[in-house]
Amino acid sequence: MSDRSDFEPVPVETISPAIQAWDLPPNPYWENQQARYQRRSLAIAVSLFVLTLISTLAVGAQFASSYASGQSPEFRNFFSTYGTLLTHPQLLLAGVPFAFTLIGILLAHELGHFFACRYYGISASYPYFIPAPTLIGTLGAFIRIRSPIYNRKALFDVGLAGPVVGFLFAIPALAIAVFYSRVVPFSEAHASIVFGQPLALRLLAAILRPGVPPGDLLLHPVGRAAWVGLFATALNLLPGGQLDGGHILYAAASKYHRRITMGVALLLIPLGIVFWGGWILWSVLLLGIGFRHPPLLNQWEHLDRTRLLWTGVAVLMFILCFMPLPVLVR
């Protein structure tokens, strides 16, 4: 073993790069490509938004017609309405309360993600709506994140921002609708479509319409749009895969992400058999598409206590919005 105490320490100098990033000349080709991509992304987003507006207006017109007649909506009317609206497009105006409320809630959800991405410098697309001739006129909306997420804090905030903002828009809309909804006893007894009752709806009905069973409330179309917003929040907060709940789970406890995703996917199978077949589809999606989660660039920084407390808020929102049987079609 040699003693190196007779050697003088050599100072280590920090070498600064001769050229900084901001000293480099701009790249016109890259800037033109980015500008062209942004224009194309905006054009697609606007086109999908217009189509979704039309499809939700058509569904909203059906909800408005059923509400005016004091009846629950009929399943067969949702598809026959499209043909009627092609010949009488002015009837779409009746669907404005439903369509504008639903699109507003979904847009608020996606803009929550979008602005959280902007805050952390994460590249993200504009919100894309998905038009579809379904019972709600759409399959929801999404944004595409195009760059890696650096740390847990950014991932957590991006994942949580959407559900929180969407929930804050949906609850007041549902409260107003419950207050002004019509009381129609046994309205669901012979209806071909029966919508589930999330805990949030039951609580608001107990507060705003005491003594009235939630099943006797014929929800105003605004309330039905808020119901869709709550259902979308519950789906997004499922703790697994690359859903919003999966992002929150990975940010809070990444080592349990795969096991919990597997557990949630397996739990959805009996729920699909007993209650609603759609849960089986979501189980397949979690196992086949969103089972893995992209790693973070910095996986070693842990979440602070405040964000860990916000995970409790996410769980509470999920409980208030979740329905084992969202829709029953007879």
mmCIF file of C-alpha atoms in Angstrom, residues 66-290:
data_model
loop_
_atom_site.group_PDB
_atom_site.id
_atom_site.type_symbol
_atom_site.label_atom_id
_atom_site.label_comp_id
_atom_site.label_asym_id
_atom_site.label_seq_id
_atom_site.Cartn_x
_atom_site.Cartn_y
_atom_site.Cartn_z
ATOM 1 C CA SER A 66 -87.374 12.199 -24.307
ATOM 2 C CA TYR A 67 -87.054 14.695 -21.461
ATOM 3 C CA ALA A 68 -89.759 16.937 -22.929
ATOM 4 C CA SER A 69 -92.150 13.983 -23.159
ATOM 5 C CA GLY A 70 -91.358 12.863 -19.617
ATOM 6 C CA GLN A 71 -89.914 9.520 -20.683
ATOM 7 C CA SER A 72 -86.580 7.775 -20.521
ATOM 8 C CA PRO A 73 -84.758 7.629 -23.893
ATOM 9 C CA GLU A 74 -85.394 4.583 -26.054
ATOM 10 C CA PHE A 75 -82.523 2.601 -27.541
ATOM 11 C CA ARG A 76 -83.964 2.303 -31.060
ATOM 12 C CA ASN A 77 -84.482 6.067 -31.318
ATOM 13 C CA PHE A 78 -80.773 6.863 -31.002
ATOM 14 C CA PHE A 79 -80.072 5.453 -34.455
ATOM 15 C CA SER A 80 -83.300 6.402 -36.221
ATOM 16 C CA THR A 81 -82.725 10.004 -35.098
ATOM 17 C CA TYR A 82 -79.710 10.362 -37.401
ATOM 18 C CA GLY A 83 -81.868 9.853 -40.492
ATOM 19 C CA THR A 84 -84.432 12.374 -39.282
ATOM 20 C CA LEU A 85 -81.785 14.974 -38.579
ATOM 21 C CA LEU A 86 -80.347 14.648 -42.066
ATOM 22 C CA THR A 87 -83.645 15.862 -43.503
ATOM 23 C CA HIS A 88 -84.420 18.324 -40.679
ATOM 24 C CA PRO A 89 -81.052 19.638 -39.416
ATOM 25 C CA GLN A 90 -82.750 22.435 -37.466
ATOM 26 C CA LEU A 91 -83.720 19.787 -34.898
ATOM 27 C CA LEU A 92 -80.061 19.673 -33.866
ATOM 28 C CA LEU A 93 -80.601 22.879 -31.902
ATOM 29 C CA ALA A 94 -82.489 20.877 -29.285
ATOM 30 C CA GLY A 95 -79.272 18.977 -28.562
ATOM 31 C CA VAL A 96 -77.243 22.078 -27.656
ATOM 32 C CA PRO A 97 -77.549 21.728 -23.827
ATOM 33 C CA PHE A 98 -76.294 18.147 -23.876
ATOM 34 C CA ALA A 99 -73.644 18.580 -26.578
ATOM 35 C CA PHE A 100 -72.112 21.789 -25.243
ATOM 36 C CA THR A 101 -72.019 20.494 -21.675
ATOM 37 C CA LEU A 102 -70.437 17.185 -22.659
ATOM 38 C CA ILE A 103 -67.867 18.710 -25.000
ATOM 39 C CA GLY A 104 -67.074 21.363 -22.381
ATOM 40 C CA ILE A 105 -66.376 18.706 -19.723
ATOM 41 C CA LEU A 106 -64.288 16.547 -22.055
ATOM 42 C CA LEU A 107 -62.388 19.578 -23.341
ATOM 43 C CA ALA A 108 -61.710 20.759 -19.790
ATOM 44 C CA HIS A 109 -60.311 17.301 -18.978
ATOM 45 C CA GLU A 110 -57.965 17.267 -21.958
ATOM 46 C CA LEU A 111 -56.906 20.881 -21.517
ATOM 47 C CA GLY A 112 -55.947 20.008 -17.952
ATOM 48 C CA HIS A 113 -53.471 17.496 -19.401
ATOM 49 C CA PHE A 114 -52.445 19.874 -22.188
ATOM 50 C CA PHE A 115 -51.553 22.832 -19.971
ATOM 51 C CA ALA A 116 -49.809 20.590 -17.446
ATOM 52 C CA CYS A 117 -47.643 19.372 -20.336
ATOM 53 C CA ARG A 118 -46.989 22.939 -21.401
ATOM 54 C CA TYR A 119 -45.985 23.868 -17.845
ATOM 55 C CA TYR A 120 -43.335 21.128 -17.770
ATOM 56 C CA GLY A 121 -42.168 21.680 -21.345
ATOM 57 C CA ILE A 122 -43.598 18.371 -22.574
ATOM 58 C CA SER A 123 -44.598 18.272 -26.240
ATOM 59 C CA ALA A 124 -48.273 17.351 -26.597
ATOM 60 C CA SER A 125 -50.840 17.467 -29.379
ATOM 61 C CA TYR A 126 -54.070 19.415 -29.382
ATOM 62 C CA PRO A 127 -57.083 17.570 -27.889
ATOM 63 C CA TYR A 128 -58.530 15.059 -30.345
ATOM 64 C CA PHE A 129 -62.228 14.193 -30.033
ATOM 65 C CA ILE A 130 -63.563 10.849 -31.266
ATOM 66 C CA PRO A 131 -66.980 11.084 -32.949
ATOM 67 C CA ALA A 132 -69.091 7.926 -32.935
ATOM 68 C CA PRO A 133 -72.772 6.998 -33.335
ATOM 69 C CA THR A 134 -73.025 5.705 -29.761
ATOM 70 C CA LEU A 135 -75.465 6.367 -26.911
ATOM 71 C CA ILE A 136 -73.429 9.467 -26.007
ATOM 72 C CA GLY A 137 -72.330 10.533 -29.489
ATOM 73 C CA THR A 138 -68.602 10.121 -28.877
ATOM 74 C CA LEU A 139 -65.894 7.794 -27.627
ATOM 75 C CA GLY A 140 -64.246 10.572 -25.648
ATOM 76 C CA ALA A 141 -61.144 12.637 -26.326
ATOM 77 C CA PHE A 142 -57.391 12.365 -25.877
ATOM 78 C CA ILE A 143 -54.114 14.174 -26.347
ATOM 79 C CA ARG A 144 -50.919 12.621 -27.666
ATOM 80 C CA ILE A 145 -47.757 13.187 -25.639
ATOM 81 C CA ARG A 146 -44.840 13.294 -28.054
ATOM 82 C CA SER A 147 -41.816 13.704 -25.763
ATOM 83 C CA PRO A 148 -40.505 11.822 -22.724
ATOM 84 C CA ILE A 149 -41.626 12.870 -19.239
ATOM 85 C CA TYR A 150 -38.682 13.739 -17.040
ATOM 86 C CA ASN A 151 -39.632 12.889 -13.459
ATOM 87 C CA ARG A 152 -42.383 11.622 -11.168
ATOM 88 C CA LYS A 153 -43.634 15.081 -10.278
ATOM 89 C CA ALA A 154 -44.311 15.961 -13.906
ATOM 90 C CA LEU A 155 -45.947 12.579 -14.617
ATOM 91 C CA PHE A 156 -48.158 12.867 -11.536
ATOM 92 C CA ASP A 157 -49.301 16.392 -12.333
ATOM 93 C CA VAL A 158 -50.009 15.572 -15.985
ATOM 94 C CA GLY A 159 -51.982 12.458 -15.026
ATOM 95 C CA LEU A 160 -53.997 14.133 -12.261
ATOM 96 C CA ALA A 161 -54.738 17.483 -13.918
ATOM 97 C CA GLY A 162 -57.223 16.087 -16.447
ATOM 98 C CA PRO A 163 -59.507 14.183 -14.047
ATOM 99 C CA VAL A 164 -59.497 16.997 -11.485
ATOM 100 C CA VAL A 165 -60.430 19.725 -13.986
ATOM 101 C CA GLY A 166 -63.035 17.542 -15.695
ATOM 102 C CA PHE A 167 -64.546 16.584 -12.312
ATOM 103 C CA LEU A 168 -64.736 20.233 -11.246
ATOM 104 C CA PHE A 169 -66.707 21.004 -14.403
ATOM 105 C CA ALA A 170 -68.978 17.944 -14.202
ATOM 106 C CA ILE A 171 -70.126 18.249 -10.575
ATOM 107 C CA PRO A 172 -71.697 21.752 -10.859
ATOM 108 C CA ALA A 173 -73.414 20.745 -14.110
ATOM 109 C CA LEU A 174 -74.809 17.623 -12.454
ATOM 110 C CA ALA A 175 -75.946 19.596 -9.391
ATOM 111 C CA ILE A 176 -77.846 22.116 -11.533
ATOM 112 C CA ALA A 177 -79.437 19.310 -13.544
ATOM 113 C CA VAL A 178 -80.500 17.380 -10.436
ATOM 114 C CA PHE A 179 -82.119 20.499 -8.995
ATOM 115 C CA TYR A 180 -84.134 21.125 -12.177
ATOM 116 C CA SER A 181 -84.785 17.506 -13.175
ATOM 117 C CA ARG A 182 -88.316 16.161 -13.390
ATOM 118 C CA VAL A 183 -89.722 13.622 -10.938
ATOM 119 C CA VAL A 184 -91.211 10.730 -12.903
ATOM 120 C CA PRO A 185 -91.996 7.752 -10.627
ATOM 121 C CA PHE A 186 -90.951 4.392 -12.038
ATOM 122 C CA SER A 187 -89.570 6.080 -15.164
ATOM 123 C CA GLU A 188 -86.922 3.368 -15.502
ATOM 124 C CA ALA A 189 -89.277 0.409 -14.926
ATOM 125 C CA HIS A 190 -90.053 -0.104 -18.616
ATOM 126 C CA ALA A 191 -87.218 1.896 -20.199
ATOM 127 C CA SER A 192 -85.038 0.165 -22.786
ATOM 128 C CA ILE A 193 -81.977 2.085 -21.519
ATOM 129 C CA VAL A 194 -81.193 2.423 -17.813
ATOM 130 C CA PHE A 195 -78.194 4.514 -16.798
ATOM 131 C CA GLY A 196 -76.284 3.731 -13.616
ATOM 132 C CA GLN A 197 -76.229 5.965 -10.571
ATOM 133 C CA PRO A 198 -72.741 6.945 -9.379
ATOM 134 C CA LEU A 199 -72.292 7.853 -5.739
ATOM 135 C CA ALA A 200 -71.904 11.529 -6.680
ATOM 136 C CA LEU A 201 -75.388 11.510 -8.219
ATOM 137 C CA ARG A 202 -76.895 9.806 -5.180
ATOM 138 C CA LEU A 203 -75.311 12.330 -2.812
ATOM 139 C CA LEU A 204 -76.439 15.334 -4.859
ATOM 140 C CA ALA A 205 -79.961 13.924 -5.123
ATOM 141 C CA ALA A 206 -80.088 13.426 -1.349
ATOM 142 C CA ILE A 207 -78.949 17.014 -0.747
ATOM 143 C CA LEU A 208 -80.850 18.867 -3.468
ATOM 144 C CA ARG A 209 -83.958 16.680 -3.824
ATOM 145 C CA PRO A 210 -84.467 15.099 -0.388
ATOM 146 C CA GLY A 211 -87.062 12.367 -0.280
ATOM 147 C CA VAL A 212 -86.903 11.719 -4.034
ATOM 148 C CA PRO A 213 -85.355 8.372 -5.008
ATOM 149 C CA PRO A 214 -82.595 8.885 -7.603
ATOM 150 C CA GLY A 215 -84.335 6.353 -9.841
ATOM 151 C CA ASP A 216 -87.401 8.616 -10.037
ATOM 152 C CA LEU A 217 -85.379 11.557 -11.338
ATOM 153 C CA LEU A 218 -85.584 12.062 -15.077
ATOM 154 C CA LEU A 219 -82.288 13.856 -15.572
ATOM 155 C CA HIS A 220 -82.165 16.990 -17.670
ATOM 156 C CA PRO A 221 -79.906 16.544 -20.754
ATOM 157 C CA VAL A 222 -77.272 18.696 -19.019
ATOM 158 C CA GLY A 223 -77.237 16.171 -16.195
ATOM 159 C CA ARG A 224 -76.896 13.292 -18.631
ATOM 160 C CA ALA A 225 -73.848 15.017 -20.148
ATOM 161 C CA ALA A 226 -72.417 15.462 -16.647
ATOM 162 C CA TRP A 227 -73.086 11.760 -16.029
ATOM 163 C CA VAL A 228 -70.978 10.946 -19.086
ATOM 164 C CA GLY A 229 -68.230 13.207 -17.729
ATOM 165 C CA LEU A 230 -68.222 11.338 -14.404
ATOM 166 C CA PHE A 231 -68.153 7.977 -16.171
ATOM 167 C CA ALA A 232 -65.213 9.122 -18.305
ATOM 168 C CA THR A 233 -63.433 10.260 -15.124
ATOM 169 C CA ALA A 234 -63.926 6.830 -13.534
ATOM 170 C CA LEU A 235 -62.575 5.052 -16.626
ATOM 171 C CA ASN A 236 -59.529 7.310 -16.795
ATOM 172 C CA LEU A 237 -58.789 6.848 -13.089
ATOM 173 C CA LEU A 238 -58.612 3.067 -13.290
ATOM 174 C CA PRO A 239 -55.214 2.404 -11.669
ATOM 175 C CA GLY A 240 -53.421 0.637 -14.453
ATOM 176 C CA GLY A 241 -51.621 0.801 -17.764
ATOM 177 C CA GLN A 242 -51.225 4.205 -19.353
ATOM 178 C CA LEU A 243 -54.566 5.572 -18.190
ATOM 179 C CA ASP A 244 -54.537 8.669 -16.003
ATOM 180 C CA GLY A 245 -54.835 6.437 -12.944
ATOM 181 C CA GLY A 246 -51.928 4.382 -14.252
ATOM 182 C CA HIS A 247 -49.790 7.520 -14.574
ATOM 183 C CA ILE A 248 -50.648 8.495 -10.992
ATOM 184 C CA LEU A 249 -49.884 4.969 -9.773
ATOM 185 C CA TYR A 250 -46.546 4.823 -11.626
ATOM 186 C CA ALA A 251 -45.525 8.229 -10.256
ATOM 187 C CA ALA A 252 -46.416 7.266 -6.683
ATOM 188 C CA ALA A 253 -45.265 3.625 -6.648
ATOM 189 C CA SER A 254 -43.717 2.486 -9.925
ATOM 190 C CA LYS A 255 -42.566 -0.894 -8.594
ATOM 191 C CA TYR A 256 -46.185 -1.938 -8.001
ATOM 192 C CA HIS A 257 -47.489 -0.664 -11.337
ATOM 193 C CA ARG A 258 -47.377 -3.927 -13.276
ATOM 194 C CA ARG A 259 -48.833 -6.042 -10.463
ATOM 195 C CA ILE A 260 -51.681 -3.624 -9.768
ATOM 196 C CA THR A 261 -52.407 -3.304 -13.488
ATOM 197 C CA MET A 262 -52.647 -7.084 -13.708
ATOM 198 C CA GLY A 263 -54.867 -7.210 -10.620
ATOM 199 C CA VAL A 264 -57.224 -4.528 -11.938
ATOM 200 C CA ALA A 265 -57.442 -6.230 -15.347
ATOM 201 C CA LEU A 266 -58.315 -9.572 -13.733
ATOM 202 C CA LEU A 267 -60.853 -7.936 -11.413
ATOM 203 C CA LEU A 268 -62.653 -6.368 -14.372
ATOM 204 C CA ILE A 269 -63.409 -9.799 -15.848
ATOM 205 C CA PRO A 270 -65.916 -10.899 -13.151
ATOM 206 C CA LEU A 271 -67.342 -7.366 -13.150
ATOM 207 C CA GLY A 272 -67.906 -7.787 -16.883
ATOM 208 C CA ILE A 273 -69.572 -11.162 -16.423
ATOM 209 C CA VAL A 274 -71.861 -10.080 -13.583
ATOM 210 C CA PHE A 275 -72.602 -6.433 -14.377
ATOM 211 C CA TRP A 276 -71.477 -4.850 -17.672
ATOM 212 C CA GLY A 277 -69.780 -6.601 -20.555
ATOM 213 C CA GLY A 278 -67.758 -3.490 -21.394
ATOM 214 C CA TRP A 279 -65.465 -4.185 -18.438
ATOM 215 C CA ILE A 280 -64.107 -7.238 -20.270
ATOM 216 C CA LEU A 281 -63.055 -4.965 -23.142
ATOM 217 C CA TRP A 282 -61.273 -2.682 -20.698
ATOM 218 C CA SER A 283 -59.566 -5.714 -19.167
ATOM 219 C CA VAL A 284 -58.264 -6.703 -22.603
ATOM 220 C CA LEU A 285 -57.068 -3.140 -23.241
ATOM 221 C CA LEU A 286 -55.155 -3.039 -19.954
ATOM 222 C CA LEU A 287 -53.512 -6.409 -20.585
ATOM 223 C CA GLY A 288 -52.849 -6.014 -24.295
ATOM 224 C CA ILE A 289 -52.106 -2.327 -24.843
ATOM 225 C CA GLY A 290 -51.439 -0.453 -21.646
#
